[in-house]
CSV table of C-alpha atoms in Angstrom, one decimal:
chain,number,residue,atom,x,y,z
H,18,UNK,CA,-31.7,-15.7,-2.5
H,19,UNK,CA,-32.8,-16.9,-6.4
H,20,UNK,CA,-34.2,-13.4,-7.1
H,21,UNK,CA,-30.5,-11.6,-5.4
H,22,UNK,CA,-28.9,-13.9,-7.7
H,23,UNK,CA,-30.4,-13.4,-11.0
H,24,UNK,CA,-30.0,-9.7,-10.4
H,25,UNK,CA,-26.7,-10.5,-9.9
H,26,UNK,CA,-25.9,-12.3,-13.4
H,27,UNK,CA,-28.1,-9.8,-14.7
H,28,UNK,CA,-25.6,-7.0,-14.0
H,29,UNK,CA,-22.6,-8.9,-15.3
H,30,UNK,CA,-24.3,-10.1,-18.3
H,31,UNK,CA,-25.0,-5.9,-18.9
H,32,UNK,CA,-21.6,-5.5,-17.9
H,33,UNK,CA,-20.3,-7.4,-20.6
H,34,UNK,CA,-22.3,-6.8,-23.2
H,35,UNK,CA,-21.3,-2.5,-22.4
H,36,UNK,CA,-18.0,-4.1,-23.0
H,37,UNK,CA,-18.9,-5.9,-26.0
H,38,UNK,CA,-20.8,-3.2,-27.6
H,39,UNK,CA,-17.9,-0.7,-27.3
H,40,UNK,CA,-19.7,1.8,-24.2
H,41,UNK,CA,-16.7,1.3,-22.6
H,42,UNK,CA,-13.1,0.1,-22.9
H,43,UNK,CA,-13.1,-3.0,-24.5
H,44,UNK,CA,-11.6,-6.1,-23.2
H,45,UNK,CA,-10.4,-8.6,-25.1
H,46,UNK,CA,-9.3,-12.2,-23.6
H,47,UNK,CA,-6.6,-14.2,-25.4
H,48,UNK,CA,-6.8,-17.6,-23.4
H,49,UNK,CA,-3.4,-19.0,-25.2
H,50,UNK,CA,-1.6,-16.0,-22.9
H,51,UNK,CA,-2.8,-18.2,-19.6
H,52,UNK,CA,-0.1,-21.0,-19.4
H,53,UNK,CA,-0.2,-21.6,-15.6
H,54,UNK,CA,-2.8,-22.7,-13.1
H,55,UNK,CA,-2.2,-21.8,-9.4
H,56,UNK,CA,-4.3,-22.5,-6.6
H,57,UNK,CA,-6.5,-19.6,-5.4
H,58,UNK,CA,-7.1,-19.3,-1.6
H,59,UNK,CA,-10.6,-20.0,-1.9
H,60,UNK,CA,-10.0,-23.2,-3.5
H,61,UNK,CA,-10.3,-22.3,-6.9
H,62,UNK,CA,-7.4,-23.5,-9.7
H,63,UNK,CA,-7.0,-19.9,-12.3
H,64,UNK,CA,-4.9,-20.0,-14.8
H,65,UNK,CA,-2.5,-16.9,-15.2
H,66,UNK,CA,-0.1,-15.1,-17.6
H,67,UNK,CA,3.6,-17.0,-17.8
H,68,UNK,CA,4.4,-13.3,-17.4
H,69,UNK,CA,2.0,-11.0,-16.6
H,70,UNK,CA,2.3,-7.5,-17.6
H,71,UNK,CA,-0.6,-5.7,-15.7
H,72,UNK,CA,-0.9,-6.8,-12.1
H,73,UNK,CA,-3.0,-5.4,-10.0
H,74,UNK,CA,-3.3,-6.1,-6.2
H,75,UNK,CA,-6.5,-5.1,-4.4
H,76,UNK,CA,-4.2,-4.4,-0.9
H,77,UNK,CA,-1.5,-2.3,-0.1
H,78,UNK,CA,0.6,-4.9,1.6
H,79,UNK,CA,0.0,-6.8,-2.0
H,80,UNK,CA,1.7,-3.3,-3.6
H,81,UNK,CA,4.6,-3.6,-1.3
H,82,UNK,CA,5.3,-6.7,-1.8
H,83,UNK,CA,4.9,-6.4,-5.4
H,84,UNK,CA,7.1,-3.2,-5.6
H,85,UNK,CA,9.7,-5.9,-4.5
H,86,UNK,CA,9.5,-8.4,-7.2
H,87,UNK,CA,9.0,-6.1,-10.3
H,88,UNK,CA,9.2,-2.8,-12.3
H,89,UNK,CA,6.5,-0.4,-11.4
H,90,UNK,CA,5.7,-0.4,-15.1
H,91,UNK,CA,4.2,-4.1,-14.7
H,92,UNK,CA,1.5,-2.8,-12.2
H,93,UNK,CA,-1.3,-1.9,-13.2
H,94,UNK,CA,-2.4,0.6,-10.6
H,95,UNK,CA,-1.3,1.1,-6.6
H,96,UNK,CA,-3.4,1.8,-3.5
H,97,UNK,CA,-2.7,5.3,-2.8
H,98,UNK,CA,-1.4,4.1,0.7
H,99,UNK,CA,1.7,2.7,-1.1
H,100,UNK,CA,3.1,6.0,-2.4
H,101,UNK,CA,3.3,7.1,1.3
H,102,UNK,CA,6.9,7.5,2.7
H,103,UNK,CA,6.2,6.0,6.1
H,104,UNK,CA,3.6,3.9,5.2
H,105,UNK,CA,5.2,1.3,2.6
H,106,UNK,CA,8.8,1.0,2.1
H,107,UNK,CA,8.4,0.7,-1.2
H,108,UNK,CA,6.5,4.7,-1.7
H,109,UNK,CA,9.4,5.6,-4.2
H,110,UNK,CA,8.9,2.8,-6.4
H,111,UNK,CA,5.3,3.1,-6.2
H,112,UNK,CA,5.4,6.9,-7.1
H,113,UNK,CA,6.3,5.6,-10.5
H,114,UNK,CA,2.8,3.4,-11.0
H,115,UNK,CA,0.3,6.4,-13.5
H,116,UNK,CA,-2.7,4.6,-11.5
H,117,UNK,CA,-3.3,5.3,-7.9
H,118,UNK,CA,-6.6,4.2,-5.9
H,119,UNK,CA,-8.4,4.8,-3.1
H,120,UNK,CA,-11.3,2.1,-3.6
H,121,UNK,CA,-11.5,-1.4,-5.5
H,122,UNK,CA,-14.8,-1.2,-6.9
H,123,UNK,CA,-15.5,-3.5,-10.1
H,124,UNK,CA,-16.2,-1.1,-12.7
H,125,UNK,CA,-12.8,0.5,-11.8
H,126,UNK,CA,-10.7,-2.7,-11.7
H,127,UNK,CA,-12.0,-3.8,-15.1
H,128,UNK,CA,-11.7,-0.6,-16.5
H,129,UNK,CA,-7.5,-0.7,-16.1
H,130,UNK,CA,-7.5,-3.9,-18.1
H,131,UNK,CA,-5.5,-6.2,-15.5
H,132,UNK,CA,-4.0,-9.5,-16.8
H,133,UNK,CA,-4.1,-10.8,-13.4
H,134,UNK,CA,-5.3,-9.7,-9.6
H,135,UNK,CA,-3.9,-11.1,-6.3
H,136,UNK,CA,-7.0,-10.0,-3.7
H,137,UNK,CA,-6.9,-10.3,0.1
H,138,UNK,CA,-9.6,-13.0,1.3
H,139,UNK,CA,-11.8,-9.7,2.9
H,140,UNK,CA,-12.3,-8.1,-1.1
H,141,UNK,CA,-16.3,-9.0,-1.2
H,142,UNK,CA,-17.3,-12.2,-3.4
H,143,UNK,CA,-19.0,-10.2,-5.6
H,144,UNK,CA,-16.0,-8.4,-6.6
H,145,UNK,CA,-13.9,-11.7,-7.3
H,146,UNK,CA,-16.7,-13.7,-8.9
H,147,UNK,CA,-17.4,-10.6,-11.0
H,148,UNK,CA,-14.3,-10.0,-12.2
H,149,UNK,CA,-13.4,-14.3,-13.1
H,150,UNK,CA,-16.8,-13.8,-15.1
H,151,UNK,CA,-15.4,-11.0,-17.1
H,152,UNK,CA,-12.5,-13.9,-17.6
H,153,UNK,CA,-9.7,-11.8,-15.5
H,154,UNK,CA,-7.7,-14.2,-13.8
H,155,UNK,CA,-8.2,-13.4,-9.8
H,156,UNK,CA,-6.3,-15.2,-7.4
H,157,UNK,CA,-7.0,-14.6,-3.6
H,158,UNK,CA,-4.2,-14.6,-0.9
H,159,UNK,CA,-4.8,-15.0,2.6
H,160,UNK,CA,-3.2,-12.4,4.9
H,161,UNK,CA,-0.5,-13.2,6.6
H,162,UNK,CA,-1.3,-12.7,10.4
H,163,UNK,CA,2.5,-14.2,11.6
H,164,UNK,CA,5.4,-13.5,11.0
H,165,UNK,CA,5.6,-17.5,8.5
H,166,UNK,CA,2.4,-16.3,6.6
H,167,UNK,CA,4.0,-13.3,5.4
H,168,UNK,CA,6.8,-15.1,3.9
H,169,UNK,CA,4.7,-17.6,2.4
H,170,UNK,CA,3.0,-15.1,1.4
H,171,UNK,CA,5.9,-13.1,-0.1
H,172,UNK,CA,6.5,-16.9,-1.7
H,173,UNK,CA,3.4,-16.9,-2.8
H,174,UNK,CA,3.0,-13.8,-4.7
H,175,UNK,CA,6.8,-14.1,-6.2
H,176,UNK,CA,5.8,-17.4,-7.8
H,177,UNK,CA,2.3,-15.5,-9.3
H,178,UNK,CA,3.9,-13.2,-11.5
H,179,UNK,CA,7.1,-15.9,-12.2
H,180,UNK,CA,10.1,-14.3,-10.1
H,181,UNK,CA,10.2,-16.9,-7.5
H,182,UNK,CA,14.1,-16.3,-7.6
H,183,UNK,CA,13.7,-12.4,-6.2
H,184,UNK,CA,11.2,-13.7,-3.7
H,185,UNK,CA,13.9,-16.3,-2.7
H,186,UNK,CA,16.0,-13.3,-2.4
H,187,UNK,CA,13.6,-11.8,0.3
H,188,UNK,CA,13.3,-14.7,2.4
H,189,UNK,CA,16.5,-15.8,2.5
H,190,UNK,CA,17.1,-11.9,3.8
H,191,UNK,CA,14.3,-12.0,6.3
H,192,UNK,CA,15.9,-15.5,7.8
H,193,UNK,CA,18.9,-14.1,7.8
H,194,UNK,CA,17.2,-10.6,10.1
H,195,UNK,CA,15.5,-13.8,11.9
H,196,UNK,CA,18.7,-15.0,13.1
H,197,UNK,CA,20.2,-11.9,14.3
H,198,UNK,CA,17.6,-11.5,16.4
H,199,UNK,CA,17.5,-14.7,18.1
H,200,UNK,CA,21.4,-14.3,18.5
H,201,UNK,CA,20.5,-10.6,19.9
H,202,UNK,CA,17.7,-11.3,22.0
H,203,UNK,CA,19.5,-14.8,23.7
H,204,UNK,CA,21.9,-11.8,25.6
H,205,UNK,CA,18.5,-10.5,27.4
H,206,UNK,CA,17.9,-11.7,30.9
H,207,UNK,CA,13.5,-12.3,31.1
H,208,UNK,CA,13.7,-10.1,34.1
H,209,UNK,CA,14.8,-7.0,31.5
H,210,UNK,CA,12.4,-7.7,28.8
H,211,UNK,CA,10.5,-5.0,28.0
H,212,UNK,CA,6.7,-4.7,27.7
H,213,UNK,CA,5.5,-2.5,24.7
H,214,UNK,CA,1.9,-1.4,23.6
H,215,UNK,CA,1.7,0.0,19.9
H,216,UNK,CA,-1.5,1.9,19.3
H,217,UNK,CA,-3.6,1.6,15.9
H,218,UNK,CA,-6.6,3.8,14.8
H,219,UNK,CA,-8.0,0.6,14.6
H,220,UNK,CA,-8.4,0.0,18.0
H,221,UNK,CA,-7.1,-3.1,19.3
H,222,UNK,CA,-5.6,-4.2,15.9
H,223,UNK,CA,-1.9,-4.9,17.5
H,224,UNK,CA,-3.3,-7.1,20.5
H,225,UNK,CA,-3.1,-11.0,20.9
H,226,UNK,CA,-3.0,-12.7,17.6
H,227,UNK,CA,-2.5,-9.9,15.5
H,228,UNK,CA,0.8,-9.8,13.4
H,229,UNK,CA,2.3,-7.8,15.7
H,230,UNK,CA,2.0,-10.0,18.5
H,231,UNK,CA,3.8,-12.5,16.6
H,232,UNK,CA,6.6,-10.1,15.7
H,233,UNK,CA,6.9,-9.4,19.3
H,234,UNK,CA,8.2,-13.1,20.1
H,235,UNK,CA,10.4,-12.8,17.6
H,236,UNK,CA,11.9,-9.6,19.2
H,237,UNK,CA,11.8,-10.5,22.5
H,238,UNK,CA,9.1,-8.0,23.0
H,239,UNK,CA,6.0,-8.5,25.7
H,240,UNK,CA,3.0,-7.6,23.9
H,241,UNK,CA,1.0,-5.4,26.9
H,242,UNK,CA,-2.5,-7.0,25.5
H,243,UNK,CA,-1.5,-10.4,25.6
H,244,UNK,CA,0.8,-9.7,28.6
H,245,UNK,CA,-2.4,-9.0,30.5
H,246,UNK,CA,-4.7,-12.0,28.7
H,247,UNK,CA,-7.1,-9.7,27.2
H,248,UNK,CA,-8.7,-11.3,24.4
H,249,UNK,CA,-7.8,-10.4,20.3
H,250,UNK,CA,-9.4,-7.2,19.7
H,251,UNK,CA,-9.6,-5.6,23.1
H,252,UNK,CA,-10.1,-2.3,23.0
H,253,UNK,CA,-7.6,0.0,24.7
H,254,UNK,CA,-9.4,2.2,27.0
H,255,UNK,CA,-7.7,4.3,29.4
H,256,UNK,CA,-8.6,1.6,32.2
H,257,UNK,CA,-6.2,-1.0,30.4
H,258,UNK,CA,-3.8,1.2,29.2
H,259,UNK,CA,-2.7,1.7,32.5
H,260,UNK,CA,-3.4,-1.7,34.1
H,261,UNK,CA,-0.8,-2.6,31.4
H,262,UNK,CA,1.4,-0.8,32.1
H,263,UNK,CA,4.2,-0.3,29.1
H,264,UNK,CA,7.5,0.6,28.9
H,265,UNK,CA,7.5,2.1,25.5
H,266,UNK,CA,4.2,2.7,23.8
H,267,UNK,CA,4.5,3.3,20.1
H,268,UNK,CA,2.2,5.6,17.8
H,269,UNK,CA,1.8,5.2,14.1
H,270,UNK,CA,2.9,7.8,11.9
H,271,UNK,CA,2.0,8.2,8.2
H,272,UNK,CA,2.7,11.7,6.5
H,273,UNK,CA,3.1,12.8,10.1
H,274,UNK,CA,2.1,11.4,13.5
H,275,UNK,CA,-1.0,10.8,14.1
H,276,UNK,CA,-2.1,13.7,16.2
H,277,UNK,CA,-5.3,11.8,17.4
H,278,UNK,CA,-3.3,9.2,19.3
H,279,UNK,CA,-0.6,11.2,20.3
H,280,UNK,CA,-2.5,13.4,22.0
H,281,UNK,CA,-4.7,10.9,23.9
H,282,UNK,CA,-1.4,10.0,25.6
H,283,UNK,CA,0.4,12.8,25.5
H,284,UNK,CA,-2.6,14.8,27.0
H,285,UNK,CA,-3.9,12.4,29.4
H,286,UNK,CA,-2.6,12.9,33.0
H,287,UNK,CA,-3.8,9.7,34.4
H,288,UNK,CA,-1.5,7.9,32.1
H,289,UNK,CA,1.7,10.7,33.4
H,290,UNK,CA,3.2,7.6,35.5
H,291,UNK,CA,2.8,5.0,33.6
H,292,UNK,CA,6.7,3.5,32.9
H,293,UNK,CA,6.3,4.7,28.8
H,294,UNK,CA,5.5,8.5,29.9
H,295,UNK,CA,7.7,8.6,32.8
H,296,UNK,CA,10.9,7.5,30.9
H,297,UNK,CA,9.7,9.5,27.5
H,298,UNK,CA,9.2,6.3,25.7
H,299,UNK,CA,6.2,7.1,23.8
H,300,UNK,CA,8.0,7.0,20.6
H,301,UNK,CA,6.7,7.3,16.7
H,302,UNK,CA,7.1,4.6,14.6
H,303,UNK,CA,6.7,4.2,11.0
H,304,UNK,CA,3.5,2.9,9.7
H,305,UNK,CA,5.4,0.7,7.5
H,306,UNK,CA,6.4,-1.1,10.5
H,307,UNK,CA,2.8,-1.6,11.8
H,308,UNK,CA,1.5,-2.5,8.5
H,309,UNK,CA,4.7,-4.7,7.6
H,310,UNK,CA,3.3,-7.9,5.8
H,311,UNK,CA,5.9,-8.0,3.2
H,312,UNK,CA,9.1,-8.6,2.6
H,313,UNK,CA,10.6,-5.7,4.7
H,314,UNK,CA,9.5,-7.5,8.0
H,315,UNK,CA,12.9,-8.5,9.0
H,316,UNK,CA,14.3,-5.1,9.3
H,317,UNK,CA,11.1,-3.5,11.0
H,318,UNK,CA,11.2,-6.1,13.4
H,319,UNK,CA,14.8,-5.7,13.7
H,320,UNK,CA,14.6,-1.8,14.1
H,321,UNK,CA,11.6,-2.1,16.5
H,322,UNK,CA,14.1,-4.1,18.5
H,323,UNK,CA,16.9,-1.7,18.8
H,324,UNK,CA,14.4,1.0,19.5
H,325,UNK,CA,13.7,-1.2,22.8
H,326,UNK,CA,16.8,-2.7,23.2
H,327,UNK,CA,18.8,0.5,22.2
H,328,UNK,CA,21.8,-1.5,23.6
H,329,UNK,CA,21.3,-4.1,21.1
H,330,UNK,CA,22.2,-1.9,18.0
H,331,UNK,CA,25.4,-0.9,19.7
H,332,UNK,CA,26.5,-4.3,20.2
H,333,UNK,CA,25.6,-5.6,16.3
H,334,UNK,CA,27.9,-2.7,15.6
H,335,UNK,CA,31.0,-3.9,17.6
């Protein structure tokens, strides 16, 4: 463990001294530009930029949310995720951010010179340590996994870069979709609920105690996973697909649906009577509504809802 962790400070001391000695971009820290200190996820106090004027967030849900609060010209680069249509609801804005990524390796955050980066807690401890050493400020924010940790979390990264009144903005709005729904959703009898499975490449991503399992209380949705008591991150295999039995099963779909799912279901006849295929209720759905852990979860929830509840939308309109 000693000898891992001299090698360790070894390569960050060579790191900075590159810097330093001008074989790369250069870096240079003005410590009277950090005014604020905010608590870090991990337990660490950072101080950051009153107004910071290259963010960078190591997530795409970070991007989104991001996208919301400020001009694209304050990031300093976008997972390339963002900048797809039905993946964030933000794409158009992010379309306007020069740097796009696909990974979030060291060398490649330092290199864009951020003034301050908001990571997920499952970025690797080297990465964050490495890039505090190098004196960028790095403040990690835990996922939100319900439906309240993504506003806090929307709170959270509003008051980072210092427009806590646009993130009021958002939550206030999501409250607001909160509401309608619990006024929608009190006009459905338990007996018509409906029980819905959404698919993920990552298999078993949407069962109990994912986000979308809490988004499903909220919409008066059955989650089929938890429905059936199968434990977080139960794989869906054919057998349980069809012990539970949905009414509408929903597939992802990013610059297209994703073929790999939809055929499974489409193409498989055992699952030909389950309630979703019988009724044609195997529906796409926007990957921004799978992936919605920002401050556009009130209206995918709200959408996923009328989808359902298709009666619902015509009601809100009367």
């Amino acid at each position: 463990m000693k000898d891992k962790m001299n090698i360790y400070i070894l390569f960050l001391m060579a790191l900075l001294l590159l810097y330093l000695a001008g074989c790369g971009p250069h870096v240079q820290i003005d410590k009277s530009y950090y005014h604020r200190s905010v608590q870090s996820d991990d337990g660490v106090a950072v101080q950051v930029p009153d107004y910071p004027k290259r963010i960078l967030a190591l997530s795409s849900a970070y991007d989104t949310i991001l996208l919301g609060l400020v001009d694209p010209s304050r990031l300093a680069g976008v997972n390339s995720l963002s900048t797809y249509e039905q993946y964030s609801l933000e794409a158009h804005k992010a379309k306007h951010v020069k740097t796009v990524m696909r990974s979030y390796s060291l060398e490649k955050v330092i290199a864009l010179h951020p003034d301050v980066v908001i990571a997920p807690e499952y970025i690797t401890r080297d990465v964050i340590e490495g890039l505090r050493y190098m004196g960028i400020p790095t403040v990690v924010v835990n996922t939100g996994k319900t439906v309240e940790g993504v506003i806090n979390n929307v709170e959270t990264v509003a008051t980072l870069v210092n427009e806590s009144e646009r993130g009021d903005q958002h939550v206030a709005s999501i409250r607001q979709d909160i509401e309608r729904m619990r006024q929608l959703g009190s006009t459905i009898d338990s007996k018509d609920r409906k029980r819905v499975l959404f698919v993920s490449s990552m298999d078993g991503y949407t069962g109990r105690d994912s986000l979308f399992d809490d988004m499903c209380r909220y919409m008066y949705i059955d989650n089929a996973p938890t429905a059936m008591g199968y434990p977080s991150h139960t794989s869906f295999t054919d057998e349980r697909v069809i012990a539970m039995n949905p009414d509408y099963i929903f597939i992802p779909a990013y610059k297209g649906l994703d073929k790999n799912l939809s055929d499974r279901f489409l193409k498989t006849p055992a699952f030909h009577t389950i309630p979703a295929m019988v009724n044609h209720h195997v529906e796409p759905l926007p990957a921004a509504y799978l992936y919605t852990a920002n401050q556009h979860i009130g209206n995918a929830m709200l959408s996923i809802m009328y989808v359902v509840y298709p009666q619902l939308e015509r009601k809100s309109h009367e």
